[in-house]
Each structure stands twice: as C-alpha cells, then as structure tokens.
Amino acid sequence: SAVISQKPSRDICQRGTSLTIQCQVDSQVTMMFWYRQQPGQSLTLIATANQGSEATYESGFVIDKFPISRPNLTFSTLTVSNMSPEDSSIYLCSVEFSGVDAFFGQGTRLTVV
Amino acid sequence: TQLLEQSPQFLSIQEGENLTVYCNSSSVFSSLQWYRQEPGEGPVLLVTVVTGGEVKKLKRLTFQFGDARKDSSLHITAAQTGDTGLYLCAGAQGVYKYIFGTGTRLKVLA
C-alpha cells in the first residue's frame, strides 16, 4: 500500500482564478491518476500522469483547463484553471500498486464562488 | 462509454440487518475493486477480485466476482453503524485504468 497526501484538503476560490493541488506519495510509483468527484457523484478519471512525459487526458478534459505536472516518481500537481462554479468538486489523486490495487489520497474539496 | 451500474443507489437499514449491493456492466473487466468512502475522505480500498467466480470474505463483508467478470456483489452481514458510507465498485479497463460505478450510499441506523 501507500500513504498519499494531498494539499490543500479544501479551498474556497473566486471564479476566474486557478488552484494547484499537490499530491505526495511515500514511495515511488510509475503512474499517478487524477480523478474528479462532483457533488453526490461517483469518480471520473481526469488524466494519467507519467513521470517525464505529458499527461494523458480522458475525453472531456483538456490540458489547458487541467494542466498536470509530474516532476518525479513521488509527486504530482493538478491545476484547475480559470475556475467556474461548475468546477466545484472533490479532486482525488490515486496511485496503483501490484498492477491491480489503486489507493487514493484524502481528496481536495474545492468550492468556487 | 463503459458503465458500471450499482444498485441500490441508496439504502437505509437498521443495525443488525443484512444487505447486498450489486455492481453490473455489459463489459468484461480484468479485475474489480470495492471501495468505501466516508464524508471528507478519499475512497478506501476494501478488496480486489480478479478471477471469475471468485469469492472473498473480509470479516462481515463477502465479495463475489461474476463468472463472466462483468458483475460483482457485496454482501454485508449484521450491518453496523460503522458500515455507513458510500460504496463504490471500480472495474479495471485495460492496464492502470479504472471505471467507477455509480455508487451506493448506505446508512445504517442504530
């Protein structure tokens, strides 16, 4: 398993601004994943982040809106750009182990006003 | 788009009762995970099932993976208030990619 720490745990932001969410893992992992969980909903994969290459985005998500960095094997950031109230969600980072099990950070609860 | 439908969507039961949550898809998954998520927290992995027909038990929780690897169930025996939470199934789609179910929100009343 892994210990995954996300910062901030929550934030309230003004529309039009950007927020960068950090995800730190206590061990080296090849892939990190970013998910969005809208209020009352399940999880939707935003993108997969590999170290040393550009992130791979899922349909409906674009790099200009959700730029991702992956500078090393234990850290990644997700930026939510030019925010609107529709971006209010919980954002979660995740890592995979053993080719099967996925573990999650505690999430970042974002409210855009 | 592949979907994992969970049923029921909401469930409110008394402590001590049994319940079953279902996770269904028309797609085949190489593995399937079950998670529980509490308010303000990320999902916590409960179990991973890999083989069709596999049954895993975790104390009062019993997980089954369908023979065709398209569906799964979670059965809780003698539910406790601590079982309250959002239960999510997630199917592995290819390598390193998971499709999450629609979720079942369980409330166990004392």
Coordinates of N, CA and C in Angstrom, one line a residue:
Chain A
S1 N 0.8 -1.2 0.0 CA 0.0 0.0 0.0 C 0.9 1.2 0.0
A2 N 0.2 2.4 0.0 CA 1.0 3.7 0.0 C 0.3 4.7 0.8
V3 N 1.0 5.7 1.3 CA 0.4 6.8 2.0 C 0.5 8.0 1.0
I4 N -0.7 8.5 0.8 CA -0.8 9.6 -0.2 C -1.4 10.8 0.4
S5 N -0.6 11.9 0.3 CA -1.0 13.1 1.0 C -1.4 14.2 -0.1
Q6 N -2.5 14.8 0.1 CA -3.0 15.9 -0.8 C -3.0 17.2 -0.1
K7 N -2.6 18.2 -0.8 CA -2.8 19.6 -0.3 C -3.3 20.5 -1.3
P8 N -4.2 21.5 -1.0 CA -4.9 21.6 0.3 C -6.0 20.5 0.4
S9 N -6.5 20.4 1.6 CA -7.6 19.4 1.8 C -8.9 20.0 1.4
R10 N -9.0 21.4 1.5 CA -10.2 22.1 1.0 C -9.8 23.5 0.7
D11 N -10.6 24.1 -0.2 CA -10.3 25.5 -0.5 C -11.6 26.1 -1.1
I12 N -11.8 27.4 -0.9 CA -12.8 28.2 -1.5 C -12.2 29.2 -2.3
C13 N -12.5 29.2 -3.6 CA -11.8 30.1 -4.6 C -12.8 31.0 -5.3
Q14 N -12.3 32.1 -5.8 CA -13.1 33.0 -6.6 C -13.1 32.5 -8.1
R15 N -14.2 32.7 -8.7 CA -14.3 32.3 -10.1 C -13.2 33.1 -10.9
G16 N -12.7 32.5 -11.9 CA -11.7 33.1 -12.8 C -10.2 32.9 -12.3
T17 N -10.1 32.4 -11.1 CA -8.7 32.1 -10.5 C -8.3 30.7 -10.8
S18 N -7.1 30.3 -10.4 CA -6.6 29.0 -10.6 C -6.2 28.4 -9.2
L19 N -6.3 27.1 -9.1 CA -5.8 26.4 -7.9 C -4.9 25.3 -8.2
T20 N -3.8 25.1 -7.6 CA -2.9 24.0 -7.8 C -3.0 23.0 -6.6
I21 N -3.3 21.8 -6.9 CA -3.4 20.7 -5.9 C -2.2 19.9 -6.0
Q22 N -1.6 19.6 -4.8 CA -0.4 18.8 -4.7 C -0.7 17.4 -4.2
C23 N 0.0 16.4 -4.7 CA -0.1 15.0 -4.3 C 1.2 14.4 -4.1
Q24 N 1.5 14.0 -2.9 CA 2.8 13.4 -2.5 C 2.6 12.0 -2.1
V25 N 3.4 11.1 -2.6 CA 3.3 9.6 -2.3 C 4.6 9.3 -1.5
D26 N 4.4 8.3 -0.6 CA 5.6 8.0 0.3 C 6.5 6.9 -0.4
S27 N 6.2 6.5 -1.6 CA 7.1 5.6 -2.3 C 7.0 5.9 -3.8
Q28 N 7.9 5.4 -4.6 CA 8.0 5.8 -6.0 C 6.9 4.9 -6.7
V29 N 6.2 5.6 -7.6 CA 5.2 5.0 -8.4 C 5.4 5.4 -9.9
T30 N 5.1 4.5 -10.7 CA 5.2 4.8 -12.2 C 4.1 5.8 -12.6
M31 N 2.9 5.5 -12.2 CA 1.7 6.2 -12.7 C 0.9 6.8 -11.5
M32 N 0.5 8.0 -11.8 CA -0.4 8.7 -10.8 C -1.6 9.1 -11.6
F33 N -2.8 9.1 -10.9 CA -4.0 9.4 -11.6 C -4.8 10.5 -10.9
W34 N -5.4 11.3 -11.6 CA -6.3 12.4 -11.0 C -7.7 12.2 -11.4
Y35 N -8.6 12.2 -10.4 CA -10.0 12.0 -10.5 C -10.8 13.2 -10.0
R36 N -12.0 13.4 -10.6 CA -12.9 14.4 -10.1 C -14.1 13.7 -9.6
Q37 N -14.6 14.1 -8.4 CA -15.9 13.6 -7.9 C -16.8 14.8 -7.7
Q38 N -17.8 14.9 -8.6 CA -18.7 16.0 -8.4 C -19.7 15.7 -7.3
P39 N -20.4 16.7 -6.7 CA -21.2 16.5 -5.6 C -22.2 15.4 -5.8
G40 N -22.2 14.4 -4.9 CA -23.2 13.3 -4.9 C -22.9 12.3 -6.1
Q41 N -21.8 12.4 -6.7 CA -21.5 11.6 -7.9 C -20.3 10.6 -7.6
S42 N -20.1 9.7 -8.5 CA -19.0 8.8 -8.4 C -17.7 9.5 -9.0
L43 N -16.7 8.7 -9.2 CA -15.4 9.3 -9.6 C -15.3 9.2 -11.1
T44 N -14.7 10.3 -11.7 CA -14.4 10.3 -13.1 C -12.9 10.6 -13.3
L45 N -12.3 9.8 -14.1 CA -10.8 10.0 -14.3 C -10.6 11.2 -15.2
I46 N -9.7 12.1 -14.7 CA -9.3 13.3 -15.5 C -8.2 12.9 -16.4
A47 N -7.1 12.4 -15.8 CA -5.9 12.2 -16.6 C -5.0 11.2 -15.8
T48 N -4.1 10.6 -16.6 CA -3.0 9.8 -16.1 C -1.7 10.5 -16.2
A49 N -0.9 10.6 -15.1 CA 0.4 11.3 -15.2 C 1.5 10.4 -15.0
N50 N 2.4 10.4 -16.0 CA 3.6 9.6 -16.0 C 4.8 10.6 -15.8
Q51 N 5.8 10.1 -15.1 CA 7.0 10.9 -14.9 C 7.8 11.1 -16.2
G52 N 8.1 12.3 -16.5 CA 8.9 12.6 -17.7 C 8.2 12.7 -19.0
S53 N 6.9 12.6 -19.0 CA 6.1 12.7 -20.2 C 4.8 13.5 -19.9
E54 N 4.1 13.9 -21.0 CA 2.9 14.7 -20.8 C 1.8 13.7 -20.3
A55 N 0.9 14.3 -19.5 CA -0.2 13.6 -19.0 C -1.1 13.1 -20.2
T56 N -1.8 12.1 -19.9 CA -2.8 11.6 -20.9 C -4.2 11.9 -20.4
Y57 N -5.0 12.7 -21.1 CA -6.3 13.2 -20.6 C -7.4 12.3 -21.2
E58 N -8.4 12.2 -20.4 CA -9.6 11.5 -20.8 C -10.5 12.4 -21.6
S59 N -11.5 11.8 -22.3 CA -12.4 12.6 -23.1 C -13.2 13.5 -22.2
G60 N -13.2 14.8 -22.6 CA -13.9 15.8 -21.9 C -13.0 16.6 -21.0
F61 N -11.8 16.3 -20.9 CA -10.8 17.0 -20.1 C -9.6 17.4 -21.0
V62 N -9.2 18.7 -20.8 CA -8.1 19.2 -21.7 C -7.0 19.8 -20.8
I63 N -5.8 19.8 -21.4 CA -4.6 20.3 -20.7 C -4.7 21.8 -20.3
D64 N -5.3 22.6 -21.1 CA -5.4 24.0 -20.8 C -6.2 24.3 -19.6
K65 N -7.2 23.4 -19.3 CA -8.1 23.6 -18.2 C -7.5 22.9 -16.9
F66 N -6.9 21.7 -17.1 CA -6.3 20.9 -16.0 C -4.9 20.6 -16.3
P67 N -4.0 21.5 -16.3 CA -2.6 21.2 -16.5 C -2.0 20.4 -15.3
I68 N -1.2 19.4 -15.7 CA -0.7 18.5 -14.7 C 0.9 18.5 -14.8
S69 N 1.5 18.4 -13.7 CA 3.0 18.2 -13.7 C 3.3 16.9 -12.9
R70 N 4.4 16.3 -13.3 CA 4.9 15.1 -12.7 C 6.4 15.1 -12.7
P71 N 7.0 16.0 -11.8 CA 8.4 16.2 -11.9 C 9.2 15.0 -11.4
N72 N 8.7 14.1 -10.6 CA 9.4 12.9 -10.1 C 8.5 11.8 -9.8
L73 N 9.0 10.7 -9.3 CA 8.2 9.5 -9.1 C 7.3 9.5 -7.9
T74 N 7.4 10.6 -7.1 CA 6.6 10.6 -5.8 C 5.7 11.8 -5.7
F75 N 5.6 12.6 -6.8 CA 4.9 13.9 -6.7 C 4.2 14.3 -8.0
S76 N 3.1 14.9 -7.8 CA 2.3 15.4 -9.0 C 1.5 16.6 -8.5
T77 N 1.2 17.5 -9.5 CA 0.2 18.5 -9.2 C -0.8 18.6 -10.3
L78 N -2.0 19.0 -9.9 CA -3.1 19.2 -10.8 C -3.5 20.7 -10.6
T79 N -3.6 21.4 -11.7 CA -4.1 22.8 -11.6 C -5.5 22.9 -12.2
V80 N -6.4 23.5 -11.5 CA -7.7 23.8 -12.1 C -7.7 25.3 -12.5
S81 N -7.8 25.5 -13.8 CA -7.6 26.9 -14.3 C -8.9 27.6 -14.6
N82 N -8.8 28.9 -14.4 CA -9.9 29.8 -14.8 C -11.3 29.2 -14.3
M83 N -11.3 29.0 -13.0 CA -12.4 28.2 -12.3 C -13.7 28.9 -12.5
S84 N -14.7 28.1 -12.6 CA -16.1 28.5 -12.5 C -16.8 27.6 -11.5
P85 N -18.0 28.0 -11.0 CA -18.7 27.2 -10.0 C -18.9 25.7 -10.4
E86 N -19.0 25.5 -11.7 CA -19.1 24.1 -12.2 C -17.9 23.2 -11.8
D87 N -16.8 23.8 -11.5 CA -15.6 23.1 -11.1 C -15.6 22.7 -9.7
S88 N -16.6 23.1 -8.9 CA -16.7 22.7 -7.5 C -16.9 21.2 -7.4
S89 N -15.9 20.6 -6.8 CA -15.8 19.1 -6.8 C -14.8 18.7 -5.7
I90 N -14.7 17.4 -5.5 CA -13.6 16.8 -4.8 C -12.6 16.3 -5.9
Y91 N -11.4 16.7 -5.7 CA -10.3 16.2 -6.7 C -9.4 15.2 -5.9
L92 N -9.2 14.1 -6.5 CA -8.5 13.0 -5.8 C -7.3 12.5 -6.7
C93 N -6.2 12.3 -6.0 CA -5.1 11.6 -6.7 C -5.1 10.2 -6.3
S94 N -4.5 9.4 -7.1 CA -4.5 7.9 -6.9 C -3.3 7.3 -7.5
V95 N -2.8 6.3 -6.8 CA -1.7 5.5 -7.4 C -2.0 4.1 -7.4
E96 N -1.3 3.3 -8.2 CA -1.6 1.9 -8.4 C -0.4 1.1 -8.0
F97 N -0.7 -0.1 -7.4 CA 0.3 -1.0 -6.9 C 0.0 -2.4 -7.4
S98 N 1.0 -3.1 -7.7 CA 0.9 -4.5 -8.0 C 0.1 -4.8 -9.3
G99 N -0.1 -3.8 -10.1 CA -0.9 -3.9 -11.3 C -2.3 -4.0 -11.1
V100 N -2.8 -3.9 -9.9 CA -4.2 -4.2 -9.6 C -4.8 -3.2 -8.7
D101 N -4.2 -3.0 -7.5 CA -4.8 -2.2 -6.4 C -4.5 -0.7 -6.6
A102 N -5.6 0.1 -6.4 CA -5.5 1.5 -6.5 C -5.7 2.1 -5.2
F103 N -4.9 3.1 -4.8 CA -5.1 3.7 -3.5 C -5.2 5.2 -3.7
F104 N -6.0 5.9 -2.8 CA -6.4 7.3 -3.0 C -5.9 8.1 -1.9
G105 N -5.6 9.4 -2.3 CA -5.4 10.4 -1.2 C -6.8 10.8 -0.6
Q106 N -6.7 11.7 0.4 CA -8.0 12.0 1.1 C -8.8 13.0 0.3
G107 N -8.3 13.5 -0.8 CA -9.1 14.4 -1.6 C -8.9 15.9 -1.3
T108 N -9.2 16.7 -2.3 CA -9.2 18.2 -2.1 C -10.6 18.7 -2.4
R109 N -11.3 19.2 -1.5 CA -12.7 19.7 -1.7 C -12.6 21.1 -2.1
L110 N -13.0 21.4 -3.4 CA -12.9 22.7 -4.0 C -14.3 23.3 -4.1
T111 N -14.5 24.5 -3.6 CA -15.7 25.3 -3.8 C -15.4 26.6 -4.6
V112 N -16.0 26.8 -5.7 CA -15.8 28.0 -6.4 C -17.0 28.9 -6.3
V113 N -16.7 30.2 -5.9 CA -17.8 31.1 -5.6 C -17.7 32.3 -6.6
Chain B
T1 N -19.1 4.6 -24.1 CA -18.6 4.7 -22.7 C -19.0 3.5 -21.9
Q2 N -18.1 2.8 -21.2 CA -18.5 1.7 -20.4 C -19.0 2.2 -19.1
L3 N -20.1 1.5 -18.6 CA -20.7 2.0 -17.4 C -20.8 0.8 -16.4
L4 N -20.6 1.2 -15.1 CA -20.8 0.2 -14.0 C -22.0 0.7 -13.2
E5 N -23.1 0.0 -13.3 CA -24.3 0.4 -12.6 C -24.4 -0.3 -11.3
Q6 N -24.6 0.5 -10.2 CA -24.7 0.0 -8.9 C -26.1 0.1 -8.5
S7 N -26.6 -0.9 -7.7 CA -27.9 -0.9 -7.1 C -27.9 -1.5 -5.8
P8 N -28.7 -1.0 -4.8 CA -29.4 0.2 -5.0 C -28.6 1.4 -4.9
Q9 N -29.2 2.5 -5.3 CA -28.4 3.8 -5.2 C -28.3 4.3 -3.8
F10 N -29.4 4.1 -3.0 CA -29.4 4.5 -1.6 C -30.0 3.3 -0.8
L11 N -29.5 3.2 0.4 CA -30.0 2.1 1.2 C -29.9 2.6 2.7
S12 N -31.0 2.5 3.4 CA -31.1 2.8 4.8 C -31.6 1.6 5.5
I13 N -30.8 1.1 6.4 CA -31.3 -0.1 7.2 C -31.0 0.0 8.6
Q14 N -31.5 -0.9 9.4 CA -31.3 -0.9 10.9 C -30.0 -1.8 11.1
E15 N -29.4 -1.4 12.2 CA -28.2 -2.2 12.6 C -28.6 -3.6 12.8
G16 N -27.8 -4.6 12.4 CA -28.1 -6.0 12.5 C -28.7 -6.6 11.3
E17 N -29.2 -5.8 10.4 CA -29.7 -6.4 9.2 C -28.6 -6.7 8.2
N18 N -29.0 -7.6 7.2 CA -28.1 -7.9 6.1 C -28.4 -7.1 4.9
L19 N -27.5 -6.9 4.0 CA -27.7 -6.2 2.8 C -26.8 -6.7 1.7
T20 N -27.2 -6.5 0.4 CA -26.4 -6.8 -0.7 C -26.4 -5.6 -1.7
V21 N -25.2 -5.3 -2.2 CA -25.1 -4.2 -3.2 C -24.6 -4.9 -4.4
Y22 N -25.1 -4.4 -5.5 CA -24.8 -5.0 -6.8 C -24.1 -4.0 -7.7
C23 N -23.2 -4.6 -8.5 CA -22.4 -3.8 -9.5 C -22.4 -4.5 -10.8
N24 N -23.1 -3.9 -11.8 CA -23.3 -4.6 -13.1 C -22.8 -3.8 -14.3
S25 N -22.3 -4.6 -15.3 CA -21.8 -3.9 -16.5 C -22.0 -4.9 -17.7
S26 N -22.0 -4.4 -18.9 CA -22.1 -5.2 -20.0 C -20.7 -5.5 -20.5
S27 N -19.7 -4.9 -19.9 CA -18.3 -5.1 -20.3 C -17.6 -6.1 -19.3
V28 N -16.5 -6.7 -19.8 CA -15.7 -7.6 -19.1 C -14.5 -6.8 -18.5
F29 N -14.3 -7.1 -17.2 CA -13.1 -6.4 -16.5 C -12.1 -7.4 -16.1
S30 N -10.8 -7.0 -16.2 CA -9.8 -7.9 -15.7 C -9.7 -8.1 -14.2
S31 N -10.2 -7.1 -13.5 CA -10.3 -7.1 -12.1 C -11.3 -6.1 -11.6
L32 N -11.8 -6.2 -10.4 CA -12.8 -5.3 -9.9 C -12.5 -5.0 -8.4
Q33 N -12.6 -3.8 -8.1 CA -12.3 -3.3 -6.7 C -13.6 -2.8 -6.1
W34 N -13.7 -2.9 -4.8 CA -14.7 -2.3 -4.0 C -14.0 -1.3 -3.0
Y35 N -14.6 -0.2 -2.9 CA -14.2 0.9 -2.0 C -15.3 1.3 -1.1
R36 N -14.9 1.9 0.0 CA -15.8 2.6 0.9 C -15.3 4.0 1.1
Q37 N -16.2 5.0 0.9 CA -15.7 6.4 1.1 C -16.6 7.0 2.1
E38 N -16.0 7.7 3.1 CA -16.7 8.4 4.1 C -16.6 9.9 3.8
P39 N -17.5 10.7 4.3 CA -17.5 12.1 4.0 C -16.2 12.8 4.3
G40 N -15.7 13.5 3.4 CA -14.4 14.2 3.6 C -13.2 13.4 3.4
E41 N -13.3 12.2 3.0 CA -12.2 11.3 2.8 C -12.2 10.8 1.4
G42 N -11.0 10.3 1.0 CA -10.9 9.6 -0.3 C -11.4 8.1 -0.1
P43 N -11.7 7.5 -1.2 CA -12.1 6.1 -1.2 C -11.0 5.2 -0.6
V44 N -11.5 4.2 0.2 CA -10.5 3.3 0.8 C -10.8 1.9 0.2
L45 N -9.7 1.3 -0.3 CA -9.9 0.0 -0.9 C -10.3 -1.1 0.1
L46 N -11.3 -1.8 -0.2 CA -11.8 -2.9 0.6 C -11.2 -4.2 0.1
V47 N -11.4 -4.5 -1.2 CA -11.0 -5.8 -1.8 C -10.8 -5.6 -3.3
T48 N -10.0 -6.5 -3.8 CA -9.8 -6.7 -5.3 C -10.1 -8.1 -5.6
V49 N -11.0 -8.3 -6.6 CA -11.3 -9.6 -7.1 C -10.8 -9.7 -8.5
V50 N -10.2 -10.9 -8.9 CA -9.6 -11.0 -10.2 C -10.1 -12.1 -11.0
T51 N -10.5 -13.2 -10.4 CA -10.9 -14.4 -11.1 C -12.4 -14.5 -11.1
G52 N -12.9 -14.9 -12.3 CA -14.4 -15.1 -12.4 C -14.9 -16.1 -11.4
G53 N -15.9 -15.8 -10.7 CA -16.5 -16.7 -9.7 C -15.8 -16.6 -8.4
E54 N -14.8 -15.7 -8.3 CA -14.1 -15.6 -7.0 C -15.0 -15.0 -5.9
V55 N -14.8 -15.6 -4.7 CA -15.5 -15.1 -3.5 C -14.4 -14.7 -2.5
K56 N -14.5 -13.5 -2.0 CA -13.6 -13.1 -0.9 C -14.4 -12.6 0.3
K57 N -13.9 -13.0 1.5 CA -14.6 -12.6 2.7 C -13.6 -11.7 3.5
L58 N -14.2 -10.6 4.0 CA -13.5 -9.7 4.9 C -14.3 -9.4 6.1
K59 N -14.2 -10.2 7.1 CA -15.0 -10.2 8.3 C -16.5 -10.4 7.9
R60 N -17.3 -9.4 8.1 CA -18.7 -9.5 7.8 C -19.0 -9.2 6.3
L61 N -18.0 -8.8 5.5 CA -18.3 -8.5 4.2 C -17.9 -9.6 3.3
T62 N -18.7 -10.0 2.3 CA -18.5 -11.0 1.3 C -18.6 -10.4 -0.1
F63 N -17.5 -10.6 -0.8 CA -17.5 -10.0 -2.2 C -17.5 -11.2 -3.2
Q64 N -18.2 -11.0 -4.3 CA -18.2 -12.1 -5.3 C -18.0 -11.4 -6.7
F65 N -17.2 -12.0 -7.5 CA -17.0 -11.6 -8.8 C -17.8 -12.6 -9.7
G66 N -18.5 -12.0 -10.7 CA -19.3 -12.9 -11.5 C -18.5 -13.8 -12.4
D67 N -19.0 -14.9 -12.8 CA -18.3 -15.9 -13.6 C -17.7 -15.3 -14.9
A68 N -18.5 -14.4 -15.5 CA -18.1 -13.8 -16.7 C -17.3 -12.5 -16.5
R69 N -17.0 -12.2 -15.3 CA -16.3 -11.0 -14.9 C -16.9 -9.7 -15.4
K70 N -18.3 -9.7 -15.4 CA -19.0 -8.5 -15.8 C -19.7 -7.8 -14.6
D71 N -19.8 -8.6 -13.5 CA -20.6 -8.1 -12.4 C -20.0 -8.6 -11.1
S72 N -20.5 -7.9 -10.0 CA -20.0 -8.2 -8.7 C -21.0 -7.9 -7.7
S73 N -20.9 -8.5 -6.5 CA -21.8 -8.2 -5.4 C -21.0 -8.0 -4.1
L74 N -21.6 -7.2 -3.2 CA -21.0 -7.0 -1.9 C -22.1 -7.3 -0.9
H75 N -21.9 -8.3 -0.1 CA -22.9 -8.7 0.9 C -22.4 -8.3 2.3
I76 N -23.2 -7.6 3.1 CA -22.8 -7.3 4.5 C -23.7 -8.0 5.4
T77 N -23.1 -8.7 6.3 CA -23.9 -9.5 7.3 C -23.9 -8.7 8.6
A78 N -25.1 -8.6 9.2 CA -25.2 -7.9 10.5 C -24.6 -6.5 10.5
A79 N -25.2 -5.7 9.7 CA -24.6 -4.3 9.5 C -24.5 -3.6 10.8
Q80 N -23.4 -2.8 10.8 CA -23.1 -1.9 12.0 C -23.1 -0.4 11.5
T81 N -23.3 0.5 12.5 CA -23.3 1.9 12.1 C -22.0 2.3 11.5
G82 N -20.9 1.6 11.8 CA -19.6 1.9 11.2 C -19.5 1.6 9.8
D83 N -20.5 0.8 9.3 CA -20.5 0.4 7.8 C -21.1 1.6 7.0
T84 N -21.6 2.6 7.6 CA -22.2 3.7 6.9 C -21.2 4.4 6.0
G85 N -21.6 4.6 4.7 CA -20.7 5.3 3.8 C -21.1 5.1 2.4
L86 N -20.3 5.6 1.5 CA -20.5 5.4 0.0 C -19.7 4.2 -0.4
Y87 N -20.4 3.3 -1.0 CA -19.7 2.1 -1.5 C -19.5 2.2 -3.1
L88 N -18.3 2.0 -3.5 CA -18.0 2.2 -5.0 C -17.4 0.9 -5.5
C89 N -17.8 0.5 -6.6 CA -17.1 -0.6 -7.3 C -16.3 0.1 -8.4
A90 N -15.2 -0.5 -8.8 CA -14.4 0.0 -9.9 C -13.9 -1.1 -10.7
G91 N -14.1 -1.1 -12.0 CA -13.6 -2.2 -12.9 C -12.4 -1.7 -13.6
A92 N -11.4 -2.6 -13.7 CA -10.2 -2.3 -14.4 C -10.4 -2.5 -15.9
Q93 N -10.1 -1.4 -16.6 CA -10.3 -1.3 -18.0 C -8.9 -1.2 -18.6
G94 N -8.4 -2.3 -19.1 CA -7.0 -2.3 -19.6 C -6.1 -2.2 -18.5
V95 N -4.9 -1.6 -18.7 CA -3.9 -1.5 -17.7 C -4.0 -0.2 -17.0
Y96 N -4.0 -0.2 -15.7 CA -3.9 1.1 -14.9 C -5.1 2.0 -15.1
K97 N -6.2 1.5 -15.5 CA -7.3 2.4 -15.7 C -8.6 1.8 -15.1
Y98 N -9.3 2.6 -14.3 CA -10.5 2.1 -13.6 C -11.7 2.9 -14.0
I99 N -12.8 2.2 -14.2 CA -14.1 2.8 -14.4 C -14.8 2.6 -13.1
F100 N -15.3 3.7 -12.5 CA -16.0 3.6 -11.2 C -17.5 3.5 -11.4
G101 N -18.1 2.7 -10.5 CA -19.6 2.6 -10.5 C -20.3 3.8 -10.1
T102 N -21.6 3.8 -10.2 CA -22.4 4.9 -9.9 C -22.5 5.2 -8.4
G103 N -22.2 4.2 -7.5 CA -22.1 4.4 -6.1 C -23.4 3.9 -5.4
T104 N -23.2 3.4 -4.2 CA -24.4 3.1 -3.3 C -24.1 3.7 -2.0
R105 N -25.1 4.6 -1.6 CA -24.9 5.3 -0.3 C -25.7 4.5 0.7
L106 N -24.9 4.0 1.7 CA -25.5 3.2 2.8 C -25.5 3.9 4.1
K107 N -26.7 3.8 4.7 CA -26.8 4.4 6.1 C -27.4 3.3 7.0
V108 N -26.6 3.0 8.0 CA -27.0 2.0 9.0 C -27.4 2.8 10.3
L109 N -28.7 2.5 10.7 CA -29.3 3.2 11.8 C -29.1 2.4 13.1
A110 N -28.8 3.1 14.2 CA -28.7 2.4 15.4 C -30.0 2.0 16.0

